[in-house]
Coordinates of C-alpha atoms in Angstrom, one line a residue:
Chain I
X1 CA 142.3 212.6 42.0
X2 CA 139.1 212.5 43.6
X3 CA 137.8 213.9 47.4
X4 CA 136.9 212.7 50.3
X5 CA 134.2 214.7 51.0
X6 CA 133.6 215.0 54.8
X7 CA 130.3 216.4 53.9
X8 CA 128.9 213.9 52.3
X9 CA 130.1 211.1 54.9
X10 CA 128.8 213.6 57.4
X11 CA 125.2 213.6 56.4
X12 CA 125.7 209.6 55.6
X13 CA 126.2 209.0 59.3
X14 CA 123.2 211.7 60.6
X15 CA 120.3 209.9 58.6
X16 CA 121.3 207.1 60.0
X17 CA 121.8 208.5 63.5
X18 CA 118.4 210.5 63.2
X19 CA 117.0 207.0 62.5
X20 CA 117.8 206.0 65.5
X21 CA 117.0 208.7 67.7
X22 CA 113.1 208.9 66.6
X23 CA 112.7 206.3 68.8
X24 CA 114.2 207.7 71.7
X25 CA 112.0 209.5 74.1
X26 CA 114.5 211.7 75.8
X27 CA 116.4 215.0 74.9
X28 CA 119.6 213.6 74.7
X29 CA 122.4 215.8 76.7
X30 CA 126.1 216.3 76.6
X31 CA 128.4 218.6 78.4
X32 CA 131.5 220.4 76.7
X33 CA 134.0 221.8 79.2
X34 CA 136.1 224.7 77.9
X35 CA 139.2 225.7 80.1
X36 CA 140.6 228.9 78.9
X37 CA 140.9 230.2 75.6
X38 CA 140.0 227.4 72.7
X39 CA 139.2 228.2 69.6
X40 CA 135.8 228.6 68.6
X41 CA 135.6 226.9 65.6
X42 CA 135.3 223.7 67.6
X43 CA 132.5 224.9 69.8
X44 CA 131.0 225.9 67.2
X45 CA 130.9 222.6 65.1
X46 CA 129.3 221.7 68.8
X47 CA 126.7 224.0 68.6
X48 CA 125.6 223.3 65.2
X49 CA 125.4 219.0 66.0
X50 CA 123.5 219.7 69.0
X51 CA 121.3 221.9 66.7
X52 CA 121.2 219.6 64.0
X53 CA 120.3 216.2 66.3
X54 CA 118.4 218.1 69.0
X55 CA 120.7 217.5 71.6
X56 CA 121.0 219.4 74.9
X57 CA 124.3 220.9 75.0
X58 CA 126.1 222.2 78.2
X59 CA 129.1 224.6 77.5
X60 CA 131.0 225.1 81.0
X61 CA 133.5 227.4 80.7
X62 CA 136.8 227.3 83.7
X63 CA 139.1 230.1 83.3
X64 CA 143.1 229.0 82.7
X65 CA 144.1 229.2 86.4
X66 CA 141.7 226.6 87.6
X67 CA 143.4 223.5 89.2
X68 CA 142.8 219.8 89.1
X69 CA 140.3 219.7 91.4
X70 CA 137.9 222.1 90.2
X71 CA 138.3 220.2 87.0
X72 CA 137.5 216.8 88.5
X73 CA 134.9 218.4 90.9
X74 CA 132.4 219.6 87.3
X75 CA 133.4 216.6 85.6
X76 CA 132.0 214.6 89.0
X77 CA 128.8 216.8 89.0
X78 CA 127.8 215.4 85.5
X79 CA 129.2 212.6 86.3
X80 CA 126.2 212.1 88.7
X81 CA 123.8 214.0 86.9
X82 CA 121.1 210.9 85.4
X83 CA 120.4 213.9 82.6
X84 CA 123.6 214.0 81.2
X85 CA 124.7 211.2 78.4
X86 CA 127.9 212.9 77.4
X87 CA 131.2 214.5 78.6
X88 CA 134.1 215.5 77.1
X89 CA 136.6 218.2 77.9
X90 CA 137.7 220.9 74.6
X91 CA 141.9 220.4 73.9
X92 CA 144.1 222.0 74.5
X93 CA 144.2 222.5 78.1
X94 CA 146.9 224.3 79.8
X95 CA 149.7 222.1 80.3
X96 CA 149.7 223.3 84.0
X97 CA 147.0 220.8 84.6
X98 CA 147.1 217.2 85.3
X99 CA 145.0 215.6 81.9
X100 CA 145.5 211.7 82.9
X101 CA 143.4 212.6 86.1
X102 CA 141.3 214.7 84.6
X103 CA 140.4 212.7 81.6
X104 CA 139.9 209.4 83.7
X105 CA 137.7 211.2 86.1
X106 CA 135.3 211.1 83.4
X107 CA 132.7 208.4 83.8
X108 CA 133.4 206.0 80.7
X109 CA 129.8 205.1 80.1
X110 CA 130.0 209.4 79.5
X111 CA 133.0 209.5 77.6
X112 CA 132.2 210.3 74.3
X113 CA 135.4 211.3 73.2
X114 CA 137.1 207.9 74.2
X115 CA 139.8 209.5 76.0
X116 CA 139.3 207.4 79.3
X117 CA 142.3 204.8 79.6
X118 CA 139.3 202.1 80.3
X119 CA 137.5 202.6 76.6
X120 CA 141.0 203.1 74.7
X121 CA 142.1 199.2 76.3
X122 CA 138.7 198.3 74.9
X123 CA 139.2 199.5 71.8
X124 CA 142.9 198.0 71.6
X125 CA 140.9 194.4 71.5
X126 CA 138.3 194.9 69.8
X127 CA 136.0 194.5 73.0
X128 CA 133.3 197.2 72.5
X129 CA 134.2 201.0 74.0
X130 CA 133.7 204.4 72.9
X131 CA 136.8 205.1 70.3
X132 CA 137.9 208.2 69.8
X133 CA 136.0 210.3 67.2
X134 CA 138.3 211.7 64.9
X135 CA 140.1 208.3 64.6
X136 CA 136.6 206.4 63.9
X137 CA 136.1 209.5 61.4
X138 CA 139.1 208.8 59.5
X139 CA 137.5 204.9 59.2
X140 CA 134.3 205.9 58.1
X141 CA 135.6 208.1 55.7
X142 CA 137.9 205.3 54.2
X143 CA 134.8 202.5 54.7
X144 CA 132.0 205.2 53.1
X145 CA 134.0 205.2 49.9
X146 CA 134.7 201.6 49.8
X147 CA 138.5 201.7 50.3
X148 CA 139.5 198.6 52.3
X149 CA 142.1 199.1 54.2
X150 CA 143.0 194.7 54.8
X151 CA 146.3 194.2 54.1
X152 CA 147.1 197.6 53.1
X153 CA 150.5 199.4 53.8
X154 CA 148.8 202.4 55.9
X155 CA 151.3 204.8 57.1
X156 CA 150.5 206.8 60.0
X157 CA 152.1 209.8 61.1
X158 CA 151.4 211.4 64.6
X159 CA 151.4 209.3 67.7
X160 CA 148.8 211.4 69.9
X161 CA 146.1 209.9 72.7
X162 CA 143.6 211.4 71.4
X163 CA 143.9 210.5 67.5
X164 CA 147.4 208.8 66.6
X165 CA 147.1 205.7 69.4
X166 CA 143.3 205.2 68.7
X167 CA 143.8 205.1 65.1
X168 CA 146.6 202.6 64.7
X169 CA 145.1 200.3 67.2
X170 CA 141.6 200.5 65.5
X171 CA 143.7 199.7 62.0
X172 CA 145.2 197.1 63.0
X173 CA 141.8 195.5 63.7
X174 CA 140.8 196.2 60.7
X175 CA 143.8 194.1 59.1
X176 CA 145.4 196.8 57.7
X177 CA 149.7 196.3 57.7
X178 CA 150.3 199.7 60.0
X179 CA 153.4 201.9 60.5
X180 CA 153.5 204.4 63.0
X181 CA 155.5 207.5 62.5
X182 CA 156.4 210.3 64.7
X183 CA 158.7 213.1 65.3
X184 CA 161.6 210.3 66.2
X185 CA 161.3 208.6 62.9
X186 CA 164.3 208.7 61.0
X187 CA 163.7 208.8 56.9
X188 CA 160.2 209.6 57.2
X189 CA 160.0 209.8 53.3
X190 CA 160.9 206.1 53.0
X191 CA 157.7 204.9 55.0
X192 CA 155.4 207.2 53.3
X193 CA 156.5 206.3 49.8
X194 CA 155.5 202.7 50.7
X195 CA 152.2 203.8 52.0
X196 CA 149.0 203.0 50.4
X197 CA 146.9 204.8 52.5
X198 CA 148.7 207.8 54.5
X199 CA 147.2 209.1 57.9
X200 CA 148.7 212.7 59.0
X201 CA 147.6 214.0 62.6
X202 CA 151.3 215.7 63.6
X203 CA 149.4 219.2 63.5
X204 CA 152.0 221.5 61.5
X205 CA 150.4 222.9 58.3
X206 CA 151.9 221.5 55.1
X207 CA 154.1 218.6 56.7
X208 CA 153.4 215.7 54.1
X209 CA 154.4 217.3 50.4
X210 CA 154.3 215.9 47.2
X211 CA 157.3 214.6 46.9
X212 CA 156.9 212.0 49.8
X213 CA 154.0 210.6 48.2
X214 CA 153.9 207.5 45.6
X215 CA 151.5 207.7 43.0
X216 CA 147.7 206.5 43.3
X217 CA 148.0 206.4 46.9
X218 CA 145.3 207.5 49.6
X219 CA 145.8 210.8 51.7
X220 CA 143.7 211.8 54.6
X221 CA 144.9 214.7 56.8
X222 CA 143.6 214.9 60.0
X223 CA 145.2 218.5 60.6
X224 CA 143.5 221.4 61.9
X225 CA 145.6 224.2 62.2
X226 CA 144.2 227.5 62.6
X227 CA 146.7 230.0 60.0
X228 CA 145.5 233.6 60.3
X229 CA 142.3 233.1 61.5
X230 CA 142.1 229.7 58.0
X231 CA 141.6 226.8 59.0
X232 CA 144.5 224.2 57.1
X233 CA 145.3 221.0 57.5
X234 CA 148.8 219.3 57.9
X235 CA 149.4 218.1 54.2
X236 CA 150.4 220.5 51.6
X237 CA 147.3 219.9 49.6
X238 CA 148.5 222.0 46.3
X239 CA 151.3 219.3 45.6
X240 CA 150.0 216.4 46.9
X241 CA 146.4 216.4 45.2
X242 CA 147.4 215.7 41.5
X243 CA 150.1 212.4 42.7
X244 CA 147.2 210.8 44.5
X245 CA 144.0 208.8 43.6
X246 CA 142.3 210.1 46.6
X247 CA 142.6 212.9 49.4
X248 CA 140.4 214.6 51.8
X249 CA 140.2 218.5 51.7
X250 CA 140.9 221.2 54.9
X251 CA 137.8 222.0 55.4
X252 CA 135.2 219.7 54.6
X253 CA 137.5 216.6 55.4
X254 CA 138.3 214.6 58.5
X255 CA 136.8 217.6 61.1
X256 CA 133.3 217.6 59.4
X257 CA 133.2 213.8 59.6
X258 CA 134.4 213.6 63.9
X259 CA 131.3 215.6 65.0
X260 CA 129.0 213.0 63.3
X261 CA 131.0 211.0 65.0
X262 CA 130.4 212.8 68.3
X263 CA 126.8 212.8 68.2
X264 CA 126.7 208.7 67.5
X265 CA 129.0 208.5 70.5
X266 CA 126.6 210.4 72.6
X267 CA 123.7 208.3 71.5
X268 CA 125.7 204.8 72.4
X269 CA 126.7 206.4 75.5
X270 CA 122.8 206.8 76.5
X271 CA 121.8 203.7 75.1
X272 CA 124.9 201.8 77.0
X273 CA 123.8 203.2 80.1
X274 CA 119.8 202.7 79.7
X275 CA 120.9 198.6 78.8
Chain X
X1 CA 176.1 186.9 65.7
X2 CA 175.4 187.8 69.7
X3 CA 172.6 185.8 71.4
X4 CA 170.7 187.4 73.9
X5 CA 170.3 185.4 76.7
X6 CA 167.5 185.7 78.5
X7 CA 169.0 184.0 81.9
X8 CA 171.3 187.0 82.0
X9 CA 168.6 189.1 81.9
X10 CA 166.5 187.1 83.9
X11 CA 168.8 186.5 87.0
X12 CA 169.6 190.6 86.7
X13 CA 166.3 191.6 87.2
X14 CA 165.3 189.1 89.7
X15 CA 168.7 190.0 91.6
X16 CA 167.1 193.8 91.7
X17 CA 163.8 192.1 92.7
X18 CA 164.9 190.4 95.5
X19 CA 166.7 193.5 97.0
X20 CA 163.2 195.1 97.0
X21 CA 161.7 191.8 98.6
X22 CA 164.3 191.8 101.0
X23 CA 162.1 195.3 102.6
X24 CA 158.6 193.2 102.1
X25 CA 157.3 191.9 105.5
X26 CA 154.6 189.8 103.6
X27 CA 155.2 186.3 101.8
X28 CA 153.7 187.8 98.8
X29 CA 151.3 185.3 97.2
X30 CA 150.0 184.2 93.6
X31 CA 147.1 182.6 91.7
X32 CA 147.6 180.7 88.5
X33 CA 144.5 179.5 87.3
X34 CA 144.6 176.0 84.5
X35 CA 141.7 175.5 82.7
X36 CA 142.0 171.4 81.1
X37 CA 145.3 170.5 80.1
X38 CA 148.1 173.7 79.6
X39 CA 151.7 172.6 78.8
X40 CA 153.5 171.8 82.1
X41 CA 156.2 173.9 80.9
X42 CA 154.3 177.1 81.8
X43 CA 153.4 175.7 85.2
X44 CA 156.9 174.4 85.6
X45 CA 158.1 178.1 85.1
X46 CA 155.8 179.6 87.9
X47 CA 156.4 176.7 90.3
X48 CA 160.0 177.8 90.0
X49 CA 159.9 181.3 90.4
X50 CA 157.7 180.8 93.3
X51 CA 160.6 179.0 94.8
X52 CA 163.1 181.2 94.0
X53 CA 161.4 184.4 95.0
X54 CA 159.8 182.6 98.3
X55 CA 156.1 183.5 97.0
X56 CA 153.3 181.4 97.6
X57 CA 151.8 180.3 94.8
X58 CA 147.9 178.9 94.6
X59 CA 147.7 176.8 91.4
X60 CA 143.4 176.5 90.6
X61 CA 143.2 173.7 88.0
X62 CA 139.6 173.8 87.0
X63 CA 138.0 170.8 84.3
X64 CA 138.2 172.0 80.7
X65 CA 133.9 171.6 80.6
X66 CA 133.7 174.5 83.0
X67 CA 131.5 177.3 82.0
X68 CA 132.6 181.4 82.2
X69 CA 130.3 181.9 85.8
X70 CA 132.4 178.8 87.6
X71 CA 135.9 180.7 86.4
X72 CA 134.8 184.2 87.0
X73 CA 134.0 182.9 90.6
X74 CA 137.1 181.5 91.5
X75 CA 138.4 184.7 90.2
X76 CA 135.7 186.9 92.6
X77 CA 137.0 184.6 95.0
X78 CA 140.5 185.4 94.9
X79 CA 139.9 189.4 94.3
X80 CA 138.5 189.1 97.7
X81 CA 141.0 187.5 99.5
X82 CA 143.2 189.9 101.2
X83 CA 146.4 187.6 101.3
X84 CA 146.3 187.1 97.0
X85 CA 148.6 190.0 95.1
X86 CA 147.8 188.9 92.0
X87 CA 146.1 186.3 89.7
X88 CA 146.6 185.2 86.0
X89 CA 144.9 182.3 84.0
X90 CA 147.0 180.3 82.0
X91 CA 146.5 180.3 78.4
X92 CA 145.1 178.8 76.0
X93 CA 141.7 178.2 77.2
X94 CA 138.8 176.4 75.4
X95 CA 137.3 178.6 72.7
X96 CA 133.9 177.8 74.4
X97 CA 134.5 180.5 77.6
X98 CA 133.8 184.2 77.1
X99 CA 138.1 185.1 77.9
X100 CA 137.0 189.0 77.3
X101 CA 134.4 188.5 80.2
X102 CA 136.9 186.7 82.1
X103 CA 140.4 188.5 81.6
X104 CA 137.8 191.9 82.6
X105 CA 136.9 190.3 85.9
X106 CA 140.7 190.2 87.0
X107 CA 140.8 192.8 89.6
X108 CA 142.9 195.7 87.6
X109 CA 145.0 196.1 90.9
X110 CA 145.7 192.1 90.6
X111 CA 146.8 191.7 87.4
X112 CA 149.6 190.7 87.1
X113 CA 150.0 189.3 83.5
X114 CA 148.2 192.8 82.1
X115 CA 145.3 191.4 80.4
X116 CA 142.4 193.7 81.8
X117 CA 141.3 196.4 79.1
X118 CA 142.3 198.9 81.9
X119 CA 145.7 198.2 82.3
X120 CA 146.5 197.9 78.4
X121 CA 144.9 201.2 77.6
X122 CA 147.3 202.5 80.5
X123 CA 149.6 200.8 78.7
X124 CA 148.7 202.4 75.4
X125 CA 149.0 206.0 76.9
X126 CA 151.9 205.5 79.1
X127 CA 150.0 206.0 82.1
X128 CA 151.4 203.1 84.4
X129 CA 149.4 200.3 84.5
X130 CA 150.6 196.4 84.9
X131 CA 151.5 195.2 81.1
X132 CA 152.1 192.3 79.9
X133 CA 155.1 190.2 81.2
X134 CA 156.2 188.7 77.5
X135 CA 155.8 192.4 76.0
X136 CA 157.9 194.1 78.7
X137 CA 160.3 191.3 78.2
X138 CA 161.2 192.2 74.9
X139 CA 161.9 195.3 76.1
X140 CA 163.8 194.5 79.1
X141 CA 166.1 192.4 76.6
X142 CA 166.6 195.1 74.2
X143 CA 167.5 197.3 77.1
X144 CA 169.8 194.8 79.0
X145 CA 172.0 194.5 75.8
X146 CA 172.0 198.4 75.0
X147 CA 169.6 197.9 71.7
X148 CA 168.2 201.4 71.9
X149 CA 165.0 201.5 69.6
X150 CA 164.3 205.3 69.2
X151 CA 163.9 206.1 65.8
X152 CA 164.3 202.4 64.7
X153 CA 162.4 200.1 62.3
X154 CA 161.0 198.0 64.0
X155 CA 158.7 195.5 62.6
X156 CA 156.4 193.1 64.9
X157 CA 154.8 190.5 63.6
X158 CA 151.9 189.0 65.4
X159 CA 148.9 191.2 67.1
X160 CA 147.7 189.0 70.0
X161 CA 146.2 190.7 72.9
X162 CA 148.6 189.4 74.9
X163 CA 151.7 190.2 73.2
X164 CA 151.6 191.9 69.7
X165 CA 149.3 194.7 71.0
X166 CA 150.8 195.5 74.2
X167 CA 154.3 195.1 72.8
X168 CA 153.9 197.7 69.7
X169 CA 152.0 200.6 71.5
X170 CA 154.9 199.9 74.3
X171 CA 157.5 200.1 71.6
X172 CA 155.9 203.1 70.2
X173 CA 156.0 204.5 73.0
X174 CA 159.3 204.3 73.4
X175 CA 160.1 206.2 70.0
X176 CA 160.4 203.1 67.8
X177 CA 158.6 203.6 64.3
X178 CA 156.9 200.2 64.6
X179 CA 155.4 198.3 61.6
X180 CA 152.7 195.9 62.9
X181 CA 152.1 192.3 60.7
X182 CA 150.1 189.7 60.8
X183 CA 148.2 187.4 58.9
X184 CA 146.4 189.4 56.3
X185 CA 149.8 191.6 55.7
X186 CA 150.9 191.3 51.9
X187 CA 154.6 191.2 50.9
X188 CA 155.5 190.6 54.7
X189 CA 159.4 190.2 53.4
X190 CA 159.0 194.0 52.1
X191 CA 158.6 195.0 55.6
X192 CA 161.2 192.8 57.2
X193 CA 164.2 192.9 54.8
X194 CA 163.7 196.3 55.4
X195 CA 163.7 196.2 59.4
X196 CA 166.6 196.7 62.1
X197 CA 164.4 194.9 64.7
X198 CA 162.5 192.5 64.5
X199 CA 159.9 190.8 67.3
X200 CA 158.1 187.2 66.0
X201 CA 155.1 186.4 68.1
X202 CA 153.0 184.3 65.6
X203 CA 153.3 181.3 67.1
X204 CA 154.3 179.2 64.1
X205 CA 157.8 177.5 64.3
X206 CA 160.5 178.2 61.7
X207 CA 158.1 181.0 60.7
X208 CA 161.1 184.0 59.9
X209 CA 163.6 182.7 57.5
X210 CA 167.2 183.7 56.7
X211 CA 166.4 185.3 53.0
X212 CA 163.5 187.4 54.9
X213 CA 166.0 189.4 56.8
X214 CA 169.0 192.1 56.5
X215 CA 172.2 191.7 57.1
X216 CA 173.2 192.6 60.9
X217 CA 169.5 193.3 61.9
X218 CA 168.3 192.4 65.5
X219 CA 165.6 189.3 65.8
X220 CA 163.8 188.7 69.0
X221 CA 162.1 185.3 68.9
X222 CA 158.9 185.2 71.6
X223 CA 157.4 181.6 69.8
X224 CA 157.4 179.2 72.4
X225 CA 156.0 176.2 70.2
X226 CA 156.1 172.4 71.5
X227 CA 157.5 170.1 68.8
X228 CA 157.8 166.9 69.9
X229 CA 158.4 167.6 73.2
X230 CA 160.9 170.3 72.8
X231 CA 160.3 174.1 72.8
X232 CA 161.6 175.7 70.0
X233 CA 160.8 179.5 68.7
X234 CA 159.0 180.9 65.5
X235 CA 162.1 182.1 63.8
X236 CA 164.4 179.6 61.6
X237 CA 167.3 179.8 64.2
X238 CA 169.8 177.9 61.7
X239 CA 169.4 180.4 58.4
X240 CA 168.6 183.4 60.4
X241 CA 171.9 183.4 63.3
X242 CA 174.5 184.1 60.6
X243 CA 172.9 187.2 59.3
X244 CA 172.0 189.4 62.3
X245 CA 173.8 191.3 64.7
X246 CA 171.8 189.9 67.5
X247 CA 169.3 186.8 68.7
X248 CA 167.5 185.7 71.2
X249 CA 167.7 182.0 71.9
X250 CA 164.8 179.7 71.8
X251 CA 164.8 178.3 75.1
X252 CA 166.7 180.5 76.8
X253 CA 165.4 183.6 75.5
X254 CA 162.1 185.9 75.8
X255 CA 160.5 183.2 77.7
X256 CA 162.8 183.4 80.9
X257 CA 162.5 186.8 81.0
X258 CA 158.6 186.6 80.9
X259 CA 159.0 184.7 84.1
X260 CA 160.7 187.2 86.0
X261 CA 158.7 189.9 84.7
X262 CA 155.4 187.6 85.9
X263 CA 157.5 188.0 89.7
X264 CA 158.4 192.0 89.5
X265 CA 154.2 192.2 88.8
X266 CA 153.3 190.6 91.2
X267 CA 155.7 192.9 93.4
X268 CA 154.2 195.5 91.7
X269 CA 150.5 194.6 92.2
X270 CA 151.4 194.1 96.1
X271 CA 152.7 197.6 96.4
X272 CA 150.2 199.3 94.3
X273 CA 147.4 198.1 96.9
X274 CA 149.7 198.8 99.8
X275 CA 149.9 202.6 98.8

């Protein structure tokens, strides 16, 4: 068995990102809106990007009773704000508010999370658009260590806007033979011990176990679940690492590789908008 | 062995159709656009429904040496006009032309065949948006007969923009577990001897054979291939209708449901802008 290490891939895609943004005159600047109470292990990993790529980051923090419009009404502020390259809105949000407005009130050439219905169509043909980060991180892990995915039986499991969608659409393109599964799928074991290369984003600790795995195939778990204050992912790594040739780790997997992601997102977003 | 005939379907959802019309002070109108020489058979279809729902229909037939500015014009043209619900361009069109640039400069609330990058990533997260008539009639077939697909295998094979793509996020959607094949899929009999549904949109006639499926299984044929003059689908009609539970006809099948679909869209499109 051998890992994916998110780290590596991680630093991979900043030299080449830091590359690119010697040559660019201006701070770059992204905004993160927080509503409520998110964990801050993901404004954290924020923090350290914009540290790391000397970005200008903007936390804006809403309390949990804010409504729609005050949502839309900061998102349209940066909207219009020539400064900012980047916005993208922390998840959860309560389920109170309305996230297909709020999410296509961002302006797509500053949606660096590729949640906007307009970049997610792109990315379903292939036609340029901001993808989602996390689902181009699970790529770029697989493409870093030369693992081609054409014609591959890739099982994935989790059917979210934010990764799941993304993800199979952006497979597909890649050639791969994809499967999506999801909490209606009945015989979930029979699809998964078909797979070559398995995909969990379902977000319960320990969901894919050893026994639903074939040998030599590929795992990469896109969970983060927070377990008494540990972050662990959604594949039970302790039975599953020793049946497969490959598997990313919780931490230092999928999570490390979609704020690298982040940051090249932000950089296409300014030089989309500066074209 | 049930067929599932599409004029069934068809004249049931153009009976609802026409109830809505009946409240619709407007002669809604249509514009198909030809570039060089498209089968008559599609024109034939529109020039029908036209005349059954009491439409107009504009048909543009432009020369096949036109370049992408002289098609996106007619198109700016028709966004503009006040009295057009909705446009399509008939496929295929030459190679030559940008169709990315052109299907984007359909005006989203005009688009009636659900090409535009915007309505397929509405598609994609279920947030409305105009899909694409031959995708939402495979499901209107499946749901005419009482086929439910929650939880089901279903296996698509075919990923076209126009009707693989739109068809397996929509299917996904509505809580199939959908396998997605195509050209560069290995052991493609694996995935449909092992399917209860299967949807053929690869354009290549007699493409699914009898020995490729399972007993009782459910085929829905979308090829609508000219051989010599005659329409006939992509599946092996003769080897494959003993085995399965269910079939849809080629002609007679998806394709007269597409039709009607193309007239509830532009219905759709008319009341979207009136709102």
């Amino acid at each position: 068995m051998k890992l994916l290490d998110g780290r590596i891939v991680k630093k991979d895609i900043l030299d080449g990102l830091k590359v690119e943004l010697s040559m660019v005159k201006k701070k770059l600047c992204f905004v993160v809106i927080q509503i409520g109470s998110v964990s801050d292990i993901y404004i954290n990993s924020k923090r350290k990007l914009a540290l790391d790529l000397d970005y200008d980051l903007i936390l804006v923090k809403l309390d949990s009773d804010v409504n729609d419009i005050d949502v839309i009404s900061v998102i349209d502020k940066y909207n219009n704000d020539d400064n900012v390259d980047g916005i993208m809105i922390e998840l959860p949000i309560p389920s109170r508010l309305n996230y297909d407005v709020i999410r296509n009130s961002i302006n797509p050439n500053k949606d660096i999370d590729g949640v906007t219905d307009i970049n997610i169509g792109k990315v379903v043909t292939n036609n340029g658009g901001i993808c989602s980060c996390t689902a181009k991180a699970v790529i770029d892990i697989l493409k870093y260590y030369d693992i081609d995915v054409s014609g591959k039986n890739v099982v994935i499991i989790g059917r979210s806007n934010l990764v799941g969608k993304p993800l199979y659409n952006m497979l597909v393109n890649e050639d791969a033979t994809v499967t999506v599964c999801h909490s209606k799928t009945k015989n979930l074991s029979f699809y998964t011990k078909n797979a070559d290369i398995i995909v969990v984003c379902v977000g319960i600790s320990n969901f894919l176990t050893g026994d639903m795995v074939k040998d030599d195939s590929i795992v990469v778990d896109v969970g983060t679940n927070v377990i008494e204050g540990k972050l662990c992912g959604d594949v039970d790594f302790s039975s599953v690492k020793d049946k497969v040739s490959y598997i990313t780790p919780v931490p230092y997997g999928v999570g490390q590789v979609t704020t690298s992601v982040l940051g090249e997102n932000i950089y296409k977003c300014y030089v989309n908008r500066e074209i």
